[in-house]
mmCIF file of C-alpha atoms in Angstrom:
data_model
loop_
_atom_site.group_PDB
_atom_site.id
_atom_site.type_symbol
_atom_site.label_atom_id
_atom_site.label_comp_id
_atom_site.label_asym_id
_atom_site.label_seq_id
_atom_site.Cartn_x
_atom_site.Cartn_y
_atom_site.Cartn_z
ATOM 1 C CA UNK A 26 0.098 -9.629 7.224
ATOM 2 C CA UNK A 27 2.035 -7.463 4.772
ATOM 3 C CA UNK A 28 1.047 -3.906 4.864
ATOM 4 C CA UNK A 29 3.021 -1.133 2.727
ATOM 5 C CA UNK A 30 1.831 2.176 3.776
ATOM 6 C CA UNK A 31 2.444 5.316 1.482
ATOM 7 C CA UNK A 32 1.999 8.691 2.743
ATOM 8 C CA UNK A 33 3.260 12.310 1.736
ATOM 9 C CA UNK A 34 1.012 12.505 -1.747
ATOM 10 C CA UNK A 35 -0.960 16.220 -1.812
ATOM 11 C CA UNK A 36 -1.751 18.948 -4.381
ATOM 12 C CA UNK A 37 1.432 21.143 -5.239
ATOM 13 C CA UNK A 38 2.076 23.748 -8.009
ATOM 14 C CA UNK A 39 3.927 22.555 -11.497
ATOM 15 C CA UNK A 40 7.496 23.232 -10.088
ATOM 16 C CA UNK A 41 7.208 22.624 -6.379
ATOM 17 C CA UNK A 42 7.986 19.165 -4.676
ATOM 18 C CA UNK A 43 6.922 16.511 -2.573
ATOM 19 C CA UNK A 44 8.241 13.445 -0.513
ATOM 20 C CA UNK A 45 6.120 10.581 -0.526
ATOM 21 C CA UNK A 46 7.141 7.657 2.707
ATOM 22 C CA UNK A 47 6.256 3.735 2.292
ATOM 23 C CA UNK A 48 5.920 2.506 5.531
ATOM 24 C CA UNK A 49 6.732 -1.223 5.378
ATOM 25 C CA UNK A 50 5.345 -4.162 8.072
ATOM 26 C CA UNK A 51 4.999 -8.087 7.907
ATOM 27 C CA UNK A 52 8.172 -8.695 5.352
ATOM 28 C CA UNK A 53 11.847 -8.873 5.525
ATOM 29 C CA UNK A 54 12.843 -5.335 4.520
ATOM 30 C CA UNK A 55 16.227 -5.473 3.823
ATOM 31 C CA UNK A 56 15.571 -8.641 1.342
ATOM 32 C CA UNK A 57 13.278 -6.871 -0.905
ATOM 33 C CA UNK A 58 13.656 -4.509 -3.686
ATOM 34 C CA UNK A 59 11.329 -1.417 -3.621
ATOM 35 C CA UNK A 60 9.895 0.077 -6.589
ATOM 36 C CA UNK A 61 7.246 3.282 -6.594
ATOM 37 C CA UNK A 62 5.044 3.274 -9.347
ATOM 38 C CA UNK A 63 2.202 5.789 -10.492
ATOM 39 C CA UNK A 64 -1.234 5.375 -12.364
ATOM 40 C CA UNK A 65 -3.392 8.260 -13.486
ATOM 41 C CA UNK A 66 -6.654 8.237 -14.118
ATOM 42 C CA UNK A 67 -7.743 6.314 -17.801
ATOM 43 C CA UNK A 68 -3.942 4.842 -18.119
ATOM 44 C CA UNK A 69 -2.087 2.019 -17.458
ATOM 45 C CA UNK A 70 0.253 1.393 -13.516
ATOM 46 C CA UNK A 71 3.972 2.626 -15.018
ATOM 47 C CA UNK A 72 7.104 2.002 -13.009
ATOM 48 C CA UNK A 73 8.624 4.764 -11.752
ATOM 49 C CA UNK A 74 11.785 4.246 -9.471
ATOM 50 C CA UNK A 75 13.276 1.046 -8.044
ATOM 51 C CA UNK A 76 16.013 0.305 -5.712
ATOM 52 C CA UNK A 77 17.868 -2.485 -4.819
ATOM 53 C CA UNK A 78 17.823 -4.491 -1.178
ATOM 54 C CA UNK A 79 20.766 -2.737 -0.316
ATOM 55 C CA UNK A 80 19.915 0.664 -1.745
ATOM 56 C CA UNK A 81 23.181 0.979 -4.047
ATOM 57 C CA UNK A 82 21.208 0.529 -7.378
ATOM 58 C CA UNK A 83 18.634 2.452 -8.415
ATOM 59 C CA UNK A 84 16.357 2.587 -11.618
ATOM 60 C CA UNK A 85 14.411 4.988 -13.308
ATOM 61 C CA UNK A 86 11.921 5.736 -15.998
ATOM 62 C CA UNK A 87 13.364 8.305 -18.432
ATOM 63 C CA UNK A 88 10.712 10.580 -17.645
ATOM 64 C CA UNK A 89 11.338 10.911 -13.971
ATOM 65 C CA UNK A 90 14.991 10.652 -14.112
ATOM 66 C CA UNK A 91 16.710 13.992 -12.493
ATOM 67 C CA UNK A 92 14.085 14.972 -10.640
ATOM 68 C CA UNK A 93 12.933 12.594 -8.778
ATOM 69 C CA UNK A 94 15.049 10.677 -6.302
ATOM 70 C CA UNK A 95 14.464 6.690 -4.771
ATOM 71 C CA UNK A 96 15.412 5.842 -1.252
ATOM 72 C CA UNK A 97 15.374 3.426 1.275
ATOM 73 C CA UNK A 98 16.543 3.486 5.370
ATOM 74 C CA UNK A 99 16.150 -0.231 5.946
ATOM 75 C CA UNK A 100 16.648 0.236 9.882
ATOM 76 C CA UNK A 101 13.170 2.506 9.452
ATOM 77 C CA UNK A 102 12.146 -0.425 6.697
ATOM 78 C CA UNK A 103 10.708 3.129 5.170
ATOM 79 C CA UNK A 104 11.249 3.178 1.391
ATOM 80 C CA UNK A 105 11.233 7.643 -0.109
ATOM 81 C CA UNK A 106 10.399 9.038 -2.952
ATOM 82 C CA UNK A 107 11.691 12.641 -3.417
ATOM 83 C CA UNK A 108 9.560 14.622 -6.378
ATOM 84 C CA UNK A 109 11.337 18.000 -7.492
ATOM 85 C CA UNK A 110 10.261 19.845 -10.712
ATOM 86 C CA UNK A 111 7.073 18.439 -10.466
ATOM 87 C CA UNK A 112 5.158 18.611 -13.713
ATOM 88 C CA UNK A 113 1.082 18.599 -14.385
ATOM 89 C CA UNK A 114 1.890 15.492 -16.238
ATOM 90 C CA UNK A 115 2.886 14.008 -12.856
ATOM 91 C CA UNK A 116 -0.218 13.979 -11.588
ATOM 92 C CA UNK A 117 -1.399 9.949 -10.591
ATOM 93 C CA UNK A 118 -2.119 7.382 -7.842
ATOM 94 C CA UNK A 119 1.642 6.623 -6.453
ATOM 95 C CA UNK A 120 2.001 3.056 -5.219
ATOM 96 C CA UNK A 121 4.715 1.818 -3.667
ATOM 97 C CA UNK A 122 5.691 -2.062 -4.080
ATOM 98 C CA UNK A 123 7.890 -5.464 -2.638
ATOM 99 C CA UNK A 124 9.317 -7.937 -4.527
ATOM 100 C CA UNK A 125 12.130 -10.581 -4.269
ATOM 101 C CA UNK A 126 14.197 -11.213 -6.956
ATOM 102 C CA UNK A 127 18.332 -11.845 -7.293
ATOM 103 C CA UNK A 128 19.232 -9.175 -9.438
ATOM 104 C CA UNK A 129 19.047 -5.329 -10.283
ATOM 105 C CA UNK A 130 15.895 -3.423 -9.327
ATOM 106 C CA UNK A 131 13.084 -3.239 -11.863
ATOM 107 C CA UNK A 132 10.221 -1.062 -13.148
ATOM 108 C CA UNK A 133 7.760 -3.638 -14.046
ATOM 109 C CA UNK A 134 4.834 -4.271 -12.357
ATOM 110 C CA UNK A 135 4.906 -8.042 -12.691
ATOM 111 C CA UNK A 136 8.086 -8.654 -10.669
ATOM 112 C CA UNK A 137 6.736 -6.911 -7.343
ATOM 113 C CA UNK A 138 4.325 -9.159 -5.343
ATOM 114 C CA UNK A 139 3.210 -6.792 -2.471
ATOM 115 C CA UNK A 140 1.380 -3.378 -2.975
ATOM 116 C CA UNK A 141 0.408 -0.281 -0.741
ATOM 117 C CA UNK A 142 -2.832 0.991 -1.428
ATOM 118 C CA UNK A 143 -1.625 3.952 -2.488
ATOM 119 C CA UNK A 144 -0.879 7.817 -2.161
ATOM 120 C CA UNK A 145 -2.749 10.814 -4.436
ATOM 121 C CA UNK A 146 -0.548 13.700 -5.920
ATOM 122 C CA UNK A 147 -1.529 16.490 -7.870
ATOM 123 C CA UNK A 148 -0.014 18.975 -10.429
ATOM 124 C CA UNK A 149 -1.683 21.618 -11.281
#
C-alpha cells in the first residue's frame, strides 16, 4: 500500500518557522514528483510547493515563494518543507502528495494521485 506520512506541523508565533517531513512507503520515490499543499478551514486544497523527481526544479505559489523552501532526499524517500516568516494567514491542513507525470513539477491538485493524510500548523 502507498502511505505518505507528514509530520513536523505545530502551533508557532507569526514570524517563527517550522519543518514539516513526508515520509514516503509503497511507491517508487525517485519517479515521482512531490508537491505540499495546504487547506484551511472553509477554503479550497491550494498548491503550495512542488519538486521535480530529481529535485532540480522546484515550483511555488507566489504567496509562499521566499520563505518557504521544497525538498526532497530520495535515498530517505522523505520529501521537506521548510516554513520561515510564517504568517497567521498560513495557518491550514498541510498535505503532502505523489504523482507521475513527464514534465516540470506542478501545483495542481489534479495531477498528484497519492495523498498523506495530513499535518496541522498554526499561526497565531
Amino acid at each position: 500500500d502507498v502511505q505518505l506520512v507528514e509530520s513536523g506541523g505545530g502551533s508557532v508565533q507569526a514570524g517563527g518557522s517550522l519543518r514539516l517531513s513526508c515520509a514516503a512507503s509503497g511507491i517508487t520515490y525517485s519517479n515521482c514528483h512531490m508537491g505540499w499543499f495546504r487547506q484551511a478551514q472553509g477554503k479550497e486544497r491550494e498548491g503550495v510547493a512542488a519538486i521535480d523527481t530529481s529535485g532540480g526544479r522546484t515550483t511555488y505559489a507566489d504567496s509562499v515563494r521566499g520563505r518557504f523552501t521544497i525538498s526532497r532526499d530520495n535515498a530517505k524517500n522523505t520529501l521537506y518543507l521548510q516554513m520561515n516568516s510564517l504568517k497567521p494567514e498560513d495557518t491550514a491542513m498541510y498535505y503532502c502528495a505523489a504523482g507521475r507525470w513527464v514534465g516540470y513539477p506542478k501545483l495542481s491538485v489534479h495531477e498528484y494521485n497519492y495523498w498523506g493524510q495530513g499535518t496541522q500548523v498554526t499561526v497565531s
